[in-house]
């Protein structure tokens, strides 16, 4: 008698759980070598941090072989109003060119609305040895 109502309720609960517990995103992160906990991804949703952006950035950092950039740094930067993709791409481009940028300095530059990718490419093409 209550079977349709129970079925709808179960489907609604499953959709709610699947939204807040991004199992597929966690699986992709694990396959790519980015170490992140499923519970951490779930809590990111509650903190209004997009887990997909963090996981994508962690995968890029991992594939580039960079150390010192972890989930906590990326989350804090996002919550401060920064552009995570700009930050990660800027550090990766600098690393490929043989330059060392600290995460703190790069975060500060990104929060100052500097496009790190463009800024580094401009310095590289100008032949300037000055670190951004």
PDB file of C-alpha atoms in Angstrom:
ATOM      1  CA  UNK A   1       0.000   0.000   0.000  1.00  0.00           C
ATOM      2  CA  UNK A   2       2.817   2.414   0.849  1.00  0.00           C
ATOM      3  CA  UNK A   3       5.253   0.922  -1.659  1.00  0.00           C
ATOM      4  CA  UNK A   4       5.305   3.881  -4.121  1.00  0.00           C
ATOM      5  CA  UNK A   5       5.864   6.362  -1.289  1.00  0.00           C
ATOM      6  CA  UNK A   6       8.646   4.254   0.217  1.00  0.00           C
ATOM      7  CA  UNK A   7      10.270   3.823  -3.205  1.00  0.00           C
ATOM      8  CA  UNK A   8      10.233   7.571  -3.838  1.00  0.00           C
ATOM      9  CA  UNK A   9      11.630   8.222  -0.358  1.00  0.00           C
ATOM     10  CA  UNK A  10      14.457   5.719  -0.869  1.00  0.00           C
ATOM     11  CA  UNK A  11      15.342   7.233  -4.252  1.00  0.00           C
ATOM     12  CA  UNK A  12      15.342  10.742  -2.761  1.00  0.00           C
ATOM     13  CA  UNK A  13      17.619   9.637   0.079  1.00  0.00           C
ATOM     14  CA  UNK A  14      19.996   7.903  -2.336  1.00  0.00           C
ATOM     15  CA  UNK A  15      20.202  10.982  -4.564  1.00  0.00           C
ATOM     16  CA  UNK A  16      20.874  13.150  -1.513  1.00  0.00           C
ATOM     17  CA  UNK A  17      23.635  10.815  -0.337  1.00  0.00           C
ATOM     18  CA  UNK A  18      25.193  10.567  -3.797  1.00  0.00           C
ATOM     19  CA  UNK A  19      25.272  14.363  -4.082  1.00  0.00           C
ATOM     20  CA  UNK A  20      27.003  14.861  -0.748  1.00  0.00           C
ATOM     21  CA  UNK A  21      29.227  11.782  -0.975  1.00  0.00           C
ATOM     22  CA  UNK A  22      31.068  12.043  -4.314  1.00  0.00           C
ATOM     23  CA  UNK A  23      32.092   8.406  -4.659  1.00  0.00           C
ATOM     24  CA  UNK A  24      33.015   8.646  -8.347  1.00  0.00           C
ATOM     25  CA  UNK A  25      35.201  11.692  -7.721  1.00  0.00           C
ATOM     26  CA  UNK A  26      36.968   9.846  -4.916  1.00  0.00           C
ATOM     27  CA  UNK A  27      37.500   6.863  -7.213  1.00  0.00           C
ATOM     28  CA  UNK A  28      39.015   9.073  -9.935  1.00  0.00           C
ATOM     29  CA  UNK A  29      41.308  10.707  -7.396  1.00  0.00           C
ATOM     30  CA  UNK A  30      42.504   7.351  -6.112  1.00  0.00           C
ATOM     31  CA  UNK A  31      43.183   6.069  -9.643  1.00  0.00           C
ATOM     32  CA  UNK A  32      45.163   9.214 -10.437  1.00  0.00           C
ATOM     33  CA  UNK A  33      47.302   8.982  -7.329  1.00  0.00           C
ATOM     34  CA  UNK A  34      45.834  11.970  -5.502  1.00  0.00           C
ATOM     35  CA  UNK A  35      45.455  10.903  -1.918  1.00  0.00           C
ATOM     36  CA  UNK A  36      42.182  12.210  -0.565  1.00  0.00           C
ATOM     37  CA  UNK A  37      39.712  10.702   1.831  1.00  0.00           C
ATOM     38  CA  UNK A  38      36.067  10.102   0.938  1.00  0.00           C
ATOM     39  CA  UNK A  39      34.981  11.734   4.186  1.00  0.00           C
ATOM     40  CA  UNK A  40      37.091  14.798   3.351  1.00  0.00           C
ATOM     41  CA  UNK A  41      35.356  15.123  -0.015  1.00  0.00           C
ATOM     42  CA  UNK A  42      31.999  14.909   1.732  1.00  0.00           C
ATOM     43  CA  UNK A  43      32.872  17.654   4.214  1.00  0.00           C
ATOM     44  CA  UNK A  44      34.062  19.877   1.355  1.00  0.00           C
ATOM     45  CA  UNK A  45      30.462  20.062   0.157  1.00  0.00           C
ATOM     46  CA  UNK A  46      29.348  21.299   3.568  1.00  0.00           C
ATOM     47  CA  UNK A  47      32.129  23.936   3.592  1.00  0.00           C
ATOM     48  CA  UNK A  48      31.016  25.141   0.122  1.00  0.00           C
ATOM     49  CA  UNK A  49      34.306  24.118  -1.468  1.00  0.00           C
ATOM     50  CA  UNK A  50      33.885  22.460  -4.875  1.00  0.00           C
ATOM     51  CA  UNK A  51      35.480  19.024  -4.508  1.00  0.00           C
ATOM     52  CA  UNK A  52      35.828  18.573  -8.276  1.00  0.00           C
ATOM     53  CA  UNK A  53      38.076  21.643  -8.578  1.00  0.00           C
ATOM     54  CA  UNK A  54      40.228  20.536  -5.640  1.00  0.00           C
ATOM     55  CA  UNK A  55      40.580  16.975  -6.948  1.00  0.00           C
ATOM     56  CA  UNK A  56      41.413  18.169 -10.474  1.00  0.00           C
ATOM     57  CA  UNK A  57      44.082  20.491  -9.080  1.00  0.00           C
ATOM     58  CA  UNK A  58      45.512  17.766  -6.839  1.00  0.00           C
ATOM     59  CA  UNK A  59      45.746  15.454  -9.839  1.00  0.00           C
ATOM     60  CA  UNK A  60      47.567  18.131 -11.859  1.00  0.00           C
ATOM     61  CA  UNK A  61      49.973  18.803  -8.984  1.00  0.00           C
ATOM     62  CA  UNK A  62      50.562  15.084  -8.540  1.00  0.00           C
ATOM     63  CA  UNK A  63      51.196  14.507 -12.256  1.00  0.00           C
ATOM     64  CA  UNK A  64      53.590  17.475 -12.356  1.00  0.00           C
ATOM     65  CA  UNK A  65      55.548  15.964  -9.455  1.00  0.00           C
ATOM     66  CA  UNK A  66      55.233  19.000  -7.195  1.00  0.00           C
ATOM     67  CA  UNK A  67      55.525  18.748  -3.433  1.00  0.00           C
ATOM     68  CA  UNK A  68      54.209  21.111  -0.784  1.00  0.00           C
ATOM     69  CA  UNK A  69      50.796  21.711  -2.311  1.00  0.00           C
ATOM     70  CA  UNK A  70      48.149  19.736  -0.522  1.00  0.00           C
ATOM     71  CA  UNK A  71      44.404  19.774  -0.135  1.00  0.00           C
ATOM     72  CA  UNK A  72      44.435  22.068   2.893  1.00  0.00           C
ATOM     73  CA  UNK A  73      46.369  24.771   1.044  1.00  0.00           C
ATOM     74  CA  UNK A  74      44.023  24.611  -1.934  1.00  0.00           C
ATOM     75  CA  UNK A  75      40.917  24.695   0.246  1.00  0.00           C
ATOM     76  CA  UNK A  76      42.188  27.639   2.276  1.00  0.00           C
ATOM     77  CA  UNK A  77      43.060  29.507  -0.905  1.00  0.00           C
ATOM     78  CA  UNK A  78      39.595  28.891  -2.346  1.00  0.00           C
ATOM     79  CA  UNK A  79      37.890  30.017   0.854  1.00  0.00           C
ATOM     80  CA  UNK A  80      40.022  33.175   0.808  1.00  0.00           C
ATOM     81  CA  UNK A  81      38.585  33.987  -2.611  1.00  0.00           C
ATOM     82  CA  UNK A  82      41.451  32.753  -4.753  1.00  0.00           C
ATOM     83  CA  UNK A  83      41.432  31.031  -8.119  1.00  0.00           C
ATOM     84  CA  UNK A  84      42.784  27.542  -7.553  1.00  0.00           C
ATOM     85  CA  UNK A  85      43.298  26.761 -11.231  1.00  0.00           C
ATOM     86  CA  UNK A  86      45.305  29.967 -11.741  1.00  0.00           C
ATOM     87  CA  UNK A  87      47.433  29.110  -8.717  1.00  0.00           C
ATOM     88  CA  UNK A  88      48.174  25.544  -9.793  1.00  0.00           C
ATOM     89  CA  UNK A  89      48.812  26.396 -13.438  1.00  0.00           C
ATOM     90  CA  UNK A  90      51.136  29.242 -12.462  1.00  0.00           C
ATOM     91  CA  UNK A  91      53.207  27.015 -10.191  1.00  0.00           C
ATOM     92  CA  UNK A  92      53.363  24.226 -12.782  1.00  0.00           C
ATOM     93  CA  UNK A  93      54.453  26.594 -15.569  1.00  0.00           C
ATOM     94  CA  UNK A  94      57.106  28.104 -13.319  1.00  0.00           C
ATOM     95  CA  UNK A  95      58.348  24.659 -12.323  1.00  0.00           C
ATOM     96  CA  UNK A  96      58.587  23.538 -15.961  1.00  0.00           C
ATOM     97  CA  UNK A  97      60.652  26.617 -16.743  1.00  0.00           C
ATOM     98  CA  UNK A  98      63.030  25.824 -13.898  1.00  0.00           C
ATOM     99  CA  UNK A  99      61.805  28.529 -11.541  1.00  0.00           C
ATOM    100  CA  UNK A 100      60.815  27.961  -7.962  1.00  0.00           C
ATOM    101  CA  UNK A 101      57.782  29.793  -6.657  1.00  0.00           C
ATOM    102  CA  UNK A 102      56.694  29.426  -3.064  1.00  0.00           C
ATOM    103  CA  UNK A 103      53.081  28.524  -2.504  1.00  0.00           C
ATOM    104  CA  UNK A 104      52.611  31.425  -0.075  1.00  0.00           C
ATOM    105  CA  UNK A 105      53.934  34.013  -2.557  1.00  0.00           C
ATOM    106  CA  UNK A 106      51.915  32.532  -5.385  1.00  0.00           C
ATOM    107  CA  UNK A 107      48.745  32.558  -3.264  1.00  0.00           C
ATOM    108  CA  UNK A 108      49.370  36.201  -2.402  1.00  0.00           C
ATOM    109  CA  UNK A 109      49.852  37.094  -6.077  1.00  0.00           C
ATOM    110  CA  UNK A 110      46.702  35.246  -7.069  1.00  0.00           C
ATOM    111  CA  UNK A 111      44.660  36.995  -4.382  1.00  0.00           C
ATOM    112  CA  UNK A 112      45.991  40.278  -5.781  1.00  0.00           C
ATOM    113  CA  UNK A 113      44.199  39.354  -9.037  1.00  0.00           C
ATOM    114  CA  UNK A 114      47.378  38.656 -10.998  1.00  0.00           C
ATOM    115  CA  UNK A 115      46.962  36.107 -13.775  1.00  0.00           C
ATOM    116  CA  UNK A 116      49.944  33.938 -12.921  1.00  0.00           C
ATOM    117  CA  UNK A 117      49.940  32.045 -16.197  1.00  0.00           C
ATOM    118  CA  UNK A 118      50.055  35.219 -18.286  1.00  0.00           C
ATOM    119  CA  UNK A 119      52.503  36.947 -15.948  1.00  0.00           C
ATOM    120  CA  UNK A 120      54.942  34.082 -16.075  1.00  0.00           C
ATOM    121  CA  UNK A 121      54.635  33.676 -19.844  1.00  0.00           C
ATOM    122  CA  UNK A 122      55.285  37.430 -20.294  1.00  0.00           C
ATOM    123  CA  UNK A 123      58.428  37.235 -18.142  1.00  0.00           C
ATOM    124  CA  UNK A 124      59.589  34.089 -19.955  1.00  0.00           C
ATOM    125  CA  UNK A 125      59.125  35.646 -23.399  1.00  0.00           C
ATOM    126  CA  UNK A 126      60.812  38.892 -22.374  1.00  0.00           C
ATOM    127  CA  UNK A 127      63.905  37.000 -21.245  1.00  0.00           C
ATOM    128  CA  UNK A 128      63.787  38.571 -17.801  1.00  0.00           C
ATOM    129  CA  UNK A 129      65.368  36.575 -14.965  1.00  0.00           C
ATOM    130  CA  UNK A 130      63.207  38.164 -12.320  1.00  0.00           C
ATOM    131  CA  UNK A 131      61.029  35.741 -10.381  1.00  0.00           C
ATOM    132  CA  UNK A 132      57.403  36.761 -10.245  1.00  0.00           C
TER     133      UNK A 132
END
